[in-house]
PDB file of C-alpha atoms in Angstrom:
ATOM      1  CA  MET T   1      47.802  38.865  70.281  1.00  0.00           C
ATOM      2  CA  GLU T   2      50.853  38.030  68.156  1.00  0.00           C
ATOM      3  CA  TYR T   3      49.784  39.642  64.909  1.00  0.00           C
ATOM      4  CA  ALA T   4      52.970  38.924  62.924  1.00  0.00           C
ATOM      5  CA  ALA T   5      52.671  35.149  63.304  1.00  0.00           C
ATOM      6  CA  LEU T   6      48.923  35.308  62.647  1.00  0.00           C
ATOM      7  CA  LEU T   7      49.411  37.258  59.415  1.00  0.00           C
ATOM      8  CA  GLU T   8      52.091  34.833  58.238  1.00  0.00           C
ATOM      9  CA  ARG T   9      49.745  31.910  58.873  1.00  0.00           C
ATOM     10  CA  ILE T  10      46.887  33.588  57.002  1.00  0.00           C
ATOM     11  CA  ALA T  11      49.090  34.508  54.038  1.00  0.00           C
ATOM     12  CA  ALA T  12      50.376  30.932  53.782  1.00  0.00           C
ATOM     13  CA  ASP T  13      46.890  29.451  54.031  1.00  0.00           C
ATOM     14  CA  ILE T  14      45.365  31.588  51.286  1.00  0.00           C
ATOM     15  CA  ALA T  15      48.406  31.703  48.972  1.00  0.00           C
ATOM     16  CA  PRO T  16      46.857  29.266  46.446  1.00  0.00           C
ATOM     17  CA  LEU T  17      43.994  31.728  45.921  1.00  0.00           C
ATOM     18  CA  VAL T  18      46.154  34.773  45.180  1.00  0.00           C
ATOM     19  CA  GLY T  19      45.796  35.464  41.464  1.00  0.00           C
ATOM     20  CA  SER T  20      42.341  33.894  41.312  1.00  0.00           C
ATOM     21  CA  GLY T  21      39.499  35.949  39.929  1.00  0.00           C
ATOM     22  CA  THR T  22      39.699  38.829  37.493  1.00  0.00           C
ATOM     23  CA  PRO T  23      40.640  42.486  38.080  1.00  0.00           C
ATOM     24  CA  ALA T  24      37.870  44.990  37.330  1.00  0.00           C
ATOM     25  CA  GLU T  25      37.787  45.153  33.537  1.00  0.00           C
ATOM     26  CA  TYR T  26      35.268  47.949  33.006  1.00  0.00           C
ATOM     27  CA  ILE T  27      37.746  50.513  34.345  1.00  0.00           C
ATOM     28  CA  PRO T  28      40.846  50.230  32.129  1.00  0.00           C
ATOM     29  CA  ALA T  29      43.170  51.688  34.769  1.00  0.00           C
ATOM     30  CA  LEU T  30      42.201  48.836  37.110  1.00  0.00           C
ATOM     31  CA  ALA T  31      42.204  46.061  34.520  1.00  0.00           C
ATOM     32  CA  SER T  32      45.987  46.326  34.111  1.00  0.00           C
ATOM     33  CA  VAL T  33      46.818  45.795  37.813  1.00  0.00           C
ATOM     34  CA  ASP T  34      48.865  42.652  38.556  1.00  0.00           C
ATOM     35  CA  PRO T  35      46.357  40.082  39.924  1.00  0.00           C
ATOM     36  CA  ASN T  36      49.101  38.352  41.933  1.00  0.00           C
ATOM     37  CA  ARG T  37      49.433  41.152  44.476  1.00  0.00           C
ATOM     38  CA  PHE T  38      48.316  40.505  48.055  1.00  0.00           C
ATOM     39  CA  GLY T  39      48.570  42.580  51.204  1.00  0.00           C
ATOM     40  CA  MET T  40      46.960  42.543  54.628  1.00  0.00           C
ATOM     41  CA  ALA T  41      47.165  44.883  57.613  1.00  0.00           C
ATOM     42  CA  ILE T  42      45.780  44.907  61.144  1.00  0.00           C
ATOM     43  CA  ALA T  43      45.569  48.100  63.219  1.00  0.00           C
ATOM     44  CA  ASP T  44      44.818  48.041  66.937  1.00  0.00           C
ATOM     45  CA  LEU T  45      42.879  50.691  68.855  1.00  0.00           C
ATOM     46  CA  ASP T  46      46.043  52.638  69.676  1.00  0.00           C
ATOM     47  CA  GLY T  47      47.069  52.970  66.036  1.00  0.00           C
ATOM     48  CA  ASN T  48      49.739  50.277  65.986  1.00  0.00           C
ATOM     49  CA  VAL T  49      49.670  48.575  62.611  1.00  0.00           C
ATOM     50  CA  HIS T  50      51.065  45.235  61.451  1.00  0.00           C
ATOM     51  CA  GLY T  51      51.100  43.861  57.940  1.00  0.00           C
ATOM     52  CA  ILE T  52      52.268  41.284  55.444  1.00  0.00           C
ATOM     53  CA  GLY T  53      52.850  41.150  51.717  1.00  0.00           C
ATOM     54  CA  ASP T  54      51.985  44.295  49.744  1.00  0.00           C
ATOM     55  CA  TRP T  55      50.477  46.031  52.762  1.00  0.00           C
ATOM     56  CA  ARG T  56      52.295  49.312  52.098  1.00  0.00           C
ATOM     57  CA  VAL T  57      51.487  49.449  48.357  1.00  0.00           C
ATOM     58  CA  PRO T  58      48.819  52.047  47.416  1.00  0.00           C
ATOM     59  CA  PHE T  59      45.884  50.774  45.382  1.00  0.00           C
ATOM     60  CA  SER T  60      42.576  52.174  44.153  1.00  0.00           C
ATOM     61  CA  ALA T  61      40.204  52.272  47.133  1.00  0.00           C
ATOM     62  CA  GLN T  62      37.089  52.602  44.962  1.00  0.00           C
ATOM     63  CA  SER T  63      33.910  51.737  46.926  1.00  0.00           C
ATOM     64  CA  VAL T  64      35.762  51.337  50.225  1.00  0.00           C
ATOM     65  CA  THR T  65      35.707  55.152  50.325  1.00  0.00           C
ATOM     66  CA  LYS T  66      31.919  55.006  50.677  1.00  0.00           C
ATOM     67  CA  VAL T  67      32.306  54.072  54.360  1.00  0.00           C
ATOM     68  CA  PHE T  68      34.301  57.200  55.094  1.00  0.00           C
ATOM     69  CA  ALA T  69      32.018  59.465  53.072  1.00  0.00           C
ATOM     70  CA  LEU T  70      29.038  58.086  54.997  1.00  0.00           C
ATOM     71  CA  ALA T  71      30.764  58.735  58.326  1.00  0.00           C
ATOM     72  CA  LEU T  72      31.536  62.334  57.370  1.00  0.00           C
ATOM     73  CA  ALA T  73      27.994  62.951  56.107  1.00  0.00           C
ATOM     74  CA  LEU T  74      26.541  61.649  59.388  1.00  0.00           C
ATOM     75  CA  ALA T  75      29.065  63.585  61.470  1.00  0.00           C
ATOM     76  CA  GLU T  76      28.371  66.834  59.616  1.00  0.00           C
ATOM     77  CA  GLY T  77      24.638  66.520  59.004  1.00  0.00           C
ATOM     78  CA  GLY T  78      23.151  63.947  61.365  1.00  0.00           C
ATOM     79  CA  ASP T  79      20.390  61.411  60.877  1.00  0.00           C
ATOM     80  CA  SER T  80      18.430  63.413  58.283  1.00  0.00           C
ATOM     81  CA  LEU T  81      20.528  61.569  55.684  1.00  0.00           C
ATOM     82  CA  TRP T  82      18.432  58.455  56.286  1.00  0.00           C
ATOM     83  CA  GLU T  83      15.384  60.224  54.844  1.00  0.00           C
ATOM     84  CA  ARG T  84      17.107  60.042  51.449  1.00  0.00           C
ATOM     85  CA  VAL T  85      18.745  56.613  51.531  1.00  0.00           C
ATOM     86  CA  GLY T  86      17.709  53.314  53.079  1.00  0.00           C
ATOM     87  CA  ARG T  87      19.539  50.746  55.175  1.00  0.00           C
ATOM     88  CA  GLU T  88      18.444  47.492  53.550  1.00  0.00           C
ATOM     89  CA  PRO T  89      20.400  45.029  51.392  1.00  0.00           C
ATOM     90  CA  SER T  90      19.614  45.474  47.726  1.00  0.00           C
ATOM     91  CA  GLY T  91      19.931  41.934  46.361  1.00  0.00           C
ATOM     92  CA  ASN T  92      20.800  43.513  43.021  1.00  0.00           C
ATOM     93  CA  PRO T  93      24.111  44.509  41.402  1.00  0.00           C
ATOM     94  CA  PHE T  94      25.753  47.641  42.842  1.00  0.00           C
ATOM     95  CA  ASN T  95      25.007  49.716  39.738  1.00  0.00           C
ATOM     96  CA  SER T  96      21.399  48.599  39.190  1.00  0.00           C
ATOM     97  CA  LEU T  97      18.645  51.069  38.334  1.00  0.00           C
ATOM     98  CA  VAL T  98      15.786  48.615  38.788  1.00  0.00           C
ATOM     99  CA  GLN T  99      14.867  49.248  42.422  1.00  0.00           C
ATOM    100  CA  LEU T 100      15.072  53.028  42.099  1.00  0.00           C
ATOM    101  CA  GLU T 101      11.958  53.139  39.943  1.00  0.00           C
ATOM    102  CA  TYR T 102       9.996  50.873  42.272  1.00  0.00           C
ATOM    103  CA  GLU T 103      11.077  52.896  45.306  1.00  0.00           C
ATOM    104  CA  ASN T 104      10.645  56.429  43.978  1.00  0.00           C
ATOM    105  CA  GLY T 105      14.291  57.375  43.679  1.00  0.00           C
ATOM    106  CA  ILE T 106      15.299  56.327  47.216  1.00  0.00           C
ATOM    107  CA  PRO T 107      18.272  53.932  47.061  1.00  0.00           C
ATOM    108  CA  ARG T 108      18.245  50.843  49.246  1.00  0.00           C
ATOM    109  CA  ASN T 109      21.498  51.567  51.109  1.00  0.00           C
ATOM    110  CA  PRO T 110      24.490  53.935  51.093  1.00  0.00           C
ATOM    111  CA  PHE T 111      26.921  51.395  49.638  1.00  0.00           C
ATOM    112  CA  ILE T 112      25.353  50.641  46.275  1.00  0.00           C
ATOM    113  CA  ASN T 113      26.270  53.293  43.710  1.00  0.00           C
ATOM    114  CA  ALA T 114      22.919  55.074  43.891  1.00  0.00           C
ATOM    115  CA  GLY T 115      23.116  55.365  47.665  1.00  0.00           C
ATOM    116  CA  ALA T 116      26.738  56.468  47.574  1.00  0.00           C
ATOM    117  CA  LEU T 117      25.817  59.225  45.119  1.00  0.00           C
ATOM    118  CA  VAL T 118      23.189  60.474  47.583  1.00  0.00           C
ATOM    119  CA  VAL T 119      25.781  60.438  50.383  1.00  0.00           C
ATOM    120  CA  THR T 120      28.294  62.362  48.251  1.00  0.00           C
ATOM    121  CA  ASP T 121      25.569  64.819  47.278  1.00  0.00           C
ATOM    122  CA  ARG T 122      24.772  65.376  50.961  1.00  0.00           C
ATOM    123  CA  LEU T 123      28.454  65.786  51.836  1.00  0.00           C
ATOM    124  CA  GLN T 124      28.880  68.266  48.980  1.00  0.00           C
ATOM    125  CA  THR T 125      25.992  70.358  50.333  1.00  0.00           C
ATOM    126  CA  LEU T 126      27.426  70.233  53.863  1.00  0.00           C
ATOM    127  CA  THR T 127      31.062  70.981  53.002  1.00  0.00           C
ATOM    128  CA  GLY T 128      31.162  72.611  49.561  1.00  0.00           C
ATOM    129  CA  ASP T 129      33.960  70.242  48.464  1.00  0.00           C
ATOM    130  CA  ALA T 130      33.074  66.623  49.179  1.00  0.00           C
ATOM    131  CA  SER T 131      36.058  64.896  47.583  1.00  0.00           C
ATOM    132  CA  SER T 132      38.669  67.182  49.146  1.00  0.00           C
ATOM    133  CA  GLU T 133      37.054  66.922  52.579  1.00  0.00           C
ATOM    134  CA  LEU T 134      37.147  63.149  52.307  1.00  0.00           C
ATOM    135  CA  LEU T 135      40.775  63.105  51.173  1.00  0.00           C
ATOM    136  CA  GLU T 136      41.862  65.323  54.066  1.00  0.00           C
ATOM    137  CA  PHE T 137      39.977  63.149  56.545  1.00  0.00           C
ATOM    138  CA  LEU T 138      41.711  60.009  55.254  1.00  0.00           C
ATOM    139  CA  ARG T 139      45.113  61.684  55.476  1.00  0.00           C
ATOM    140  CA  GLN T 140      44.493  62.733  59.056  1.00  0.00           C
ATOM    141  CA  GLU T 141      43.119  59.419  60.306  1.00  0.00           C
ATOM    142  CA  SER T 142      45.779  57.304  58.593  1.00  0.00           C
ATOM    143  CA  GLY T 143      48.617  59.671  59.488  1.00  0.00           C
ATOM    144  CA  ASN T 144      49.720  59.582  55.845  1.00  0.00           C
ATOM    145  CA  PRO T 145      49.737  62.989  54.100  1.00  0.00           C
ATOM    146  CA  GLU T 146      50.735  61.283  50.829  1.00  0.00           C
ATOM    147  CA  ILE T 147      47.304  59.719  50.192  1.00  0.00           C
ATOM    148  CA  ALA T 148      46.096  61.213  46.916  1.00  0.00           C
ATOM    149  CA  PHE T 149      43.673  61.025  44.046  1.00  0.00           C
ATOM    150  CA  ASP T 150      44.681  59.010  40.972  1.00  0.00           C
ATOM    151  CA  ALA T 151      43.955  61.183  37.945  1.00  0.00           C
ATOM    152  CA  GLU T 152      44.168  58.232  35.535  1.00  0.00           C
ATOM    153  CA  VAL T 153      41.554  56.257  37.450  1.00  0.00           C
ATOM    154  CA  ALA T 154      39.293  59.319  37.795  1.00  0.00           C
ATOM    155  CA  ALA T 155      39.522  59.843  34.013  1.00  0.00           C
ATOM    156  CA  SER T 156      38.615  56.174  33.431  1.00  0.00           C
ATOM    157  CA  GLU T 157      35.634  56.562  35.748  1.00  0.00           C
ATOM    158  CA  HIS T 158      34.481  59.628  33.802  1.00  0.00           C
ATOM    159  CA  GLU T 159      34.873  57.919  30.449  1.00  0.00           C
ATOM    160  CA  HIS T 160      32.928  54.844  31.550  1.00  0.00           C
ATOM    161  CA  GLY T 161      30.485  56.517  33.942  1.00  0.00           C
ATOM    162  CA  ASP T 162      27.315  56.552  31.843  1.00  0.00           C
ATOM    163  CA  ARG T 163      25.415  54.253  34.193  1.00  0.00           C
ATOM    164  CA  ASN T 164      26.344  56.314  37.248  1.00  0.00           C
ATOM    165  CA  ALA T 165      25.203  59.420  35.383  1.00  0.00           C
ATOM    166  CA  ALA T 166      21.926  57.685  34.538  1.00  0.00           C
ATOM    167  CA  VAL T 167      21.405  56.717  38.189  1.00  0.00           C
ATOM    168  CA  ALA T 168      22.118  60.266  39.373  1.00  0.00           C
ATOM    169  CA  HIS T 169      19.805  61.880  36.817  1.00  0.00           C
ATOM    170  CA  PHE T 170      17.098  59.358  37.644  1.00  0.00           C
ATOM    171  CA  MET T 171      17.282  60.240  41.348  1.00  0.00           C
ATOM    172  CA  ALA T 172      17.346  63.925  40.471  1.00  0.00           C
ATOM    173  CA  SER T 173      14.052  63.440  38.629  1.00  0.00           C
ATOM    174  CA  TYR T 174      12.565  62.364  41.975  1.00  0.00           C
ATOM    175  CA  GLY T 175      14.060  65.345  43.796  1.00  0.00           C
ATOM    176  CA  ASN T 176      16.707  63.270  45.597  1.00  0.00           C
ATOM    177  CA  MET T 177      19.696  65.326  44.429  1.00  0.00           C
ATOM    178  CA  ASP T 178      20.572  68.783  45.765  1.00  0.00           C
ATOM    179  CA  ASN T 179      23.553  69.565  43.548  1.00  0.00           C
ATOM    180  CA  PRO T 180      23.924  69.631  39.744  1.00  0.00           C
ATOM    181  CA  VAL T 181      24.535  66.097  38.531  1.00  0.00           C
ATOM    182  CA  PRO T 182      27.742  66.866  36.541  1.00  0.00           C
ATOM    183  CA  ALA T 183      29.396  68.466  39.579  1.00  0.00           C
ATOM    184  CA  LEU T 184      28.253  65.619  41.829  1.00  0.00           C
ATOM    185  CA  LEU T 185      29.630  62.985  39.459  1.00  0.00           C
ATOM    186  CA  ASP T 186      32.957  64.800  39.352  1.00  0.00           C
ATOM    187  CA  HIS T 187      33.303  64.597  43.138  1.00  0.00           C
ATOM    188  CA  TYR T 188      32.139  60.981  43.171  1.00  0.00           C
ATOM    189  CA  PHE T 189      34.678  59.878  40.553  1.00  0.00           C
ATOM    190  CA  TRP T 190      37.511  61.682  42.318  1.00  0.00           C
ATOM    191  CA  GLN T 191      36.406  60.069  45.599  1.00  0.00           C
ATOM    192  CA  CYS T 192      36.524  56.586  44.070  1.00  0.00           C
ATOM    193  CA  SER T 193      39.976  57.243  42.592  1.00  0.00           C
ATOM    194  CA  ILE T 194      41.674  57.742  45.975  1.00  0.00           C
ATOM    195  CA  GLU T 195      44.694  55.474  46.411  1.00  0.00           C
ATOM    196  CA  MET T 196      45.447  53.962  49.817  1.00  0.00           C
ATOM    197  CA  SER T 197      47.498  51.072  51.148  1.00  0.00           C
ATOM    198  CA  CYS T 198      46.208  48.371  53.482  1.00  0.00           C
ATOM    199  CA  ALA T 199      48.004  50.176  56.325  1.00  0.00           C
ATOM    200  CA  ASP T 200      46.299  53.469  55.442  1.00  0.00           C
ATOM    201  CA  MET T 201      42.895  51.831  55.181  1.00  0.00           C
ATOM    202  CA  ALA T 202      43.109  49.903  58.448  1.00  0.00           C
ATOM    203  CA  LEU T 203      44.271  52.983  60.351  1.00  0.00           C
ATOM    204  CA  ALA T 204      41.689  55.294  58.750  1.00  0.00           C
ATOM    205  CA  ALA T 205      38.837  52.976  59.757  1.00  0.00           C
ATOM    206  CA  GLY T 206      39.940  52.873  63.379  1.00  0.00           C
ATOM    207  CA  PHE T 207      37.135  55.189  64.507  1.00  0.00           C
ATOM    208  CA  LEU T 208      34.659  52.385  63.786  1.00  0.00           C
ATOM    209  CA  ALA T 209      36.486  50.029  66.150  1.00  0.00           C
ATOM    210  CA  ARG T 210      36.793  52.833  68.746  1.00  0.00           C
ATOM    211  CA  HIS T 211      33.020  53.406  68.756  1.00  0.00           C
ATOM    212  CA  GLY T 212      33.265  56.757  66.986  1.00  0.00           C
ATOM    213  CA  LEU T 213      36.528  58.186  68.361  1.00  0.00           C
ATOM    214  CA  ARG T 214      39.069  59.577  65.901  1.00  0.00           C
ATOM    215  CA  ALA T 215      42.784  58.832  66.004  1.00  0.00           C
ATOM    216  CA  ASP T 216      43.414  61.977  68.084  1.00  0.00           C
ATOM    217  CA  GLY T 217      40.790  60.969  70.658  1.00  0.00           C
ATOM    218  CA  SER T 218      38.156  63.481  69.540  1.00  0.00           C
ATOM    219  CA  ARG T 219      34.677  62.199  68.773  1.00  0.00           C
ATOM    220  CA  LEU T 220      33.614  61.933  65.128  1.00  0.00           C
ATOM    221  CA  LEU T 221      30.458  59.892  65.678  1.00  0.00           C
ATOM    222  CA  THR T 222      28.282  58.959  68.613  1.00  0.00           C
ATOM    223  CA  ARG T 223      28.516  55.330  69.709  1.00  0.00           C
ATOM    224  CA  SER T 224      25.103  54.835  68.152  1.00  0.00           C
ATOM    225  CA  GLU T 225      26.197  56.260  64.789  1.00  0.00           C
ATOM    226  CA  ALA T 226      29.322  54.082  64.750  1.00  0.00           C
ATOM    227  CA  LYS T 227      27.137  51.070  65.506  1.00  0.00           C
ATOM    228  CA  GLN T 228      24.804  52.039  62.658  1.00  0.00           C
ATOM    229  CA  ILE T 229      27.642  52.226  60.126  1.00  0.00           C
ATOM    230  CA  ASN T 230      29.055  48.887  61.271  1.00  0.00           C
ATOM    231  CA  ALA T 231      25.596  47.340  60.975  1.00  0.00           C
ATOM    232  CA  VAL T 232      25.086  48.615  57.435  1.00  0.00           C
ATOM    233  CA  MET T 233      28.576  47.420  56.502  1.00  0.00           C
ATOM    234  CA  LEU T 234      27.683  43.928  57.732  1.00  0.00           C
ATOM    235  CA  THR T 235      24.401  43.749  55.828  1.00  0.00           C
ATOM    236  CA  CYS T 236      25.241  45.779  52.713  1.00  0.00           C
ATOM    237  CA  GLY T 237      29.020  46.238  52.456  1.00  0.00           C
ATOM    238  CA  THR T 238      29.948  43.558  49.931  1.00  0.00           C
ATOM    239  CA  TYR T 239      27.450  44.242  47.154  1.00  0.00           C
ATOM    240  CA  ASP T 240      24.943  41.434  46.656  1.00  0.00           C
ATOM    241  CA  ALA T 241      27.198  38.928  48.451  1.00  0.00           C
ATOM    242  CA  ALA T 242      26.728  40.436  51.921  1.00  0.00           C
ATOM    243  CA  GLY T 243      24.979  37.348  53.262  1.00  0.00           C
ATOM    244  CA  GLU T 244      27.823  35.101  52.130  1.00  0.00           C
ATOM    245  CA  PHE T 245      30.393  37.510  53.604  1.00  0.00           C
ATOM    246  CA  ALA T 246      28.584  37.587  56.949  1.00  0.00           C
ATOM    247  CA  TYR T 247      28.385  33.786  56.884  1.00  0.00           C
ATOM    248  CA  ARG T 248      32.076  33.298  56.106  1.00  0.00           C
ATOM    249  CA  VAL T 249      33.712  36.260  57.847  1.00  0.00           C
ATOM    250  CA  GLY T 250      31.234  37.505  60.437  1.00  0.00           C
ATOM    251  CA  LEU T 251      32.515  41.085  60.553  1.00  0.00           C
ATOM    252  CA  PRO T 252      31.319  44.452  59.247  1.00  0.00           C
ATOM    253  CA  GLY T 253      33.166  44.940  55.973  1.00  0.00           C
ATOM    254  CA  LYS T 254      33.249  47.091  52.860  1.00  0.00           C
ATOM    255  CA  SER T 255      34.781  46.009  49.586  1.00  0.00           C
ATOM    256  CA  GLY T 256      35.822  47.857  46.456  1.00  0.00           C
ATOM    257  CA  VAL T 257      36.425  46.733  42.887  1.00  0.00           C
ATOM    258  CA  GLY T 258      40.063  47.771  43.267  1.00  0.00           C
ATOM    259  CA  GLY T 259      40.396  44.544  45.262  1.00  0.00           C
ATOM    260  CA  GLY T 260      40.434  46.077  48.721  1.00  0.00           C
ATOM    261  CA  ILE T 261      38.269  45.201  51.724  1.00  0.00           C
ATOM    262  CA  VAL T 262      38.188  46.936  55.094  1.00  0.00           C
ATOM    263  CA  ALA T 263      36.731  45.103  58.098  1.00  0.00           C
ATOM    264  CA  VAL T 264      36.049  46.028  61.715  1.00  0.00           C
ATOM    265  CA  VAL T 265      36.235  44.120  64.986  1.00  0.00           C
ATOM    266  CA  PRO T 266      34.435  46.612  67.261  1.00  0.00           C
ATOM    267  CA  GLY T 267      36.413  47.323  70.407  1.00  0.00           C
ATOM    268  CA  ARG T 268      39.470  45.387  69.162  1.00  0.00           C
ATOM    269  CA  CYS T 269      40.981  46.268  65.780  1.00  0.00           C
ATOM    270  CA  THR T 270      40.472  47.007  62.100  1.00  0.00           C
ATOM    271  CA  LEU T 271      41.731  45.028  59.118  1.00  0.00           C
ATOM    272  CA  ALA T 272      42.385  45.764  55.467  1.00  0.00           C
ATOM    273  CA  VAL T 273      43.209  43.320  52.694  1.00  0.00           C
ATOM    274  CA  TRP T 274      44.039  43.809  49.043  1.00  0.00           C
ATOM    275  CA  SER T 275      44.201  41.411  46.137  1.00  0.00           C
ATOM    276  CA  PRO T 276      42.946  42.595  42.729  1.00  0.00           C
ATOM    277  CA  GLY T 277      41.347  39.362  41.491  1.00  0.00           C
ATOM    278  CA  LEU T 278      37.574  39.662  41.926  1.00  0.00           C
ATOM    279  CA  ASP T 279      34.779  37.119  42.013  1.00  0.00           C
ATOM    280  CA  SER T 280      31.561  37.484  40.015  1.00  0.00           C
ATOM    281  CA  ARG T 281      30.088  39.764  42.711  1.00  0.00           C
ATOM    282  CA  GLY T 282      33.000  42.208  42.615  1.00  0.00           C
ATOM    283  CA  ASN T 283      34.746  41.108  45.826  1.00  0.00           C
ATOM    284  CA  SER T 284      38.404  40.113  46.174  1.00  0.00           C
ATOM    285  CA  VAL T 285      38.723  36.307  46.110  1.00  0.00           C
ATOM    286  CA  ALA T 286      41.905  36.158  48.195  1.00  0.00           C
ATOM    287  CA  GLY T 287      40.788  39.077  50.365  1.00  0.00           C
ATOM    288  CA  VAL T 288      37.572  37.400  51.493  1.00  0.00           C
ATOM    289  CA  ALA T 289      39.472  34.168  52.122  1.00  0.00           C
ATOM    290  CA  ALA T 290      42.059  35.999  54.250  1.00  0.00           C
ATOM    291  CA  LEU T 291      39.369  37.607  56.404  1.00  0.00           C
ATOM    292  CA  ASP T 292      37.637  34.231  56.701  1.00  0.00           C
ATOM    293  CA  ARG T 293      40.890  32.730  57.996  1.00  0.00           C
ATOM    294  CA  PHE T 294      41.353  35.622  60.437  1.00  0.00           C
ATOM    295  CA  THR T 295      38.014  35.094  62.138  1.00  0.00           C
ATOM    296  CA  THR T 296      38.381  31.314  62.053  1.00  0.00           C
ATOM    297  CA  LEU T 297      41.861  31.364  63.625  1.00  0.00           C
ATOM    298  CA  THR T 298      41.136  34.061  66.222  1.00  0.00           C
ATOM    299  CA  GLY T 299      37.475  33.455  66.999  1.00  0.00           C
ATOM    300  CA  LEU T 300      36.940  37.208  66.657  1.00  0.00           C
ATOM    301  CA  SER T 301      33.649  38.039  64.989  1.00  0.00           C
ATOM    302  CA  VAL T 302      30.458  39.872  65.916  1.00  0.00           C
ATOM    303  CA  PHE T 303      28.635  36.562  66.321  1.00  0.00           C
TER     304      PHE T 303
END
């Protein structure tokens, strides 16, 4: 497939939407990002990567990191994780506390904030340093040793993290936290602050297109585990707009409020897009449109 021409076509088609939406305002370090940025990258199974626009510019990965944390937690600790977090769409905002009370402190899925906190808690127990383990994994899979935490974003997360703290303490009251909440939140905020480019993100997610195989050919996940993560990405990866994303794009995907989205075509390639302007659900307006155009133009989707 001629990726360069495809990316140029997509960028031209969605250009009127770049700048639409609003950058995440509740994290000051993200609110100041230029909303007119746009990048897109495609990585094939062999690690060849193609891109357009701002595809080499690092940005705040935010909730996109939840995919990688989940993969590491499953790789290190196996299926017992699913006793503590569900696999169903939430239908509520990503930082909601409502369902936790009805469901006895068990979050609906690993991609809402409550579920991601459980995953980070599990990874902390398994590794002793969840955020550093995740950072090293991303560096290895992307081939970029320069991927790093953003201290300014982490500080913003801490300063405006009362709801995440409330969620974590609430789950702890039900016995669904193993580590002290302050230490857990610290790792979670550092995790969300990781900066990556579209190229980094597409390459790092390659194991999901390779059915669990890492960039070096070693196995991170079983085929079944890779399938499970892709399935949860499809049904839960774009907050409470997952149904709309599946309808429009038809690929497993995970978004973040930094404006990034990673998507997987199992057995073919991975994609990453970035544009900071978000819709009311917290997903990149131009990013979703670009992925929509990709599947429409190529016919590549899981359906």
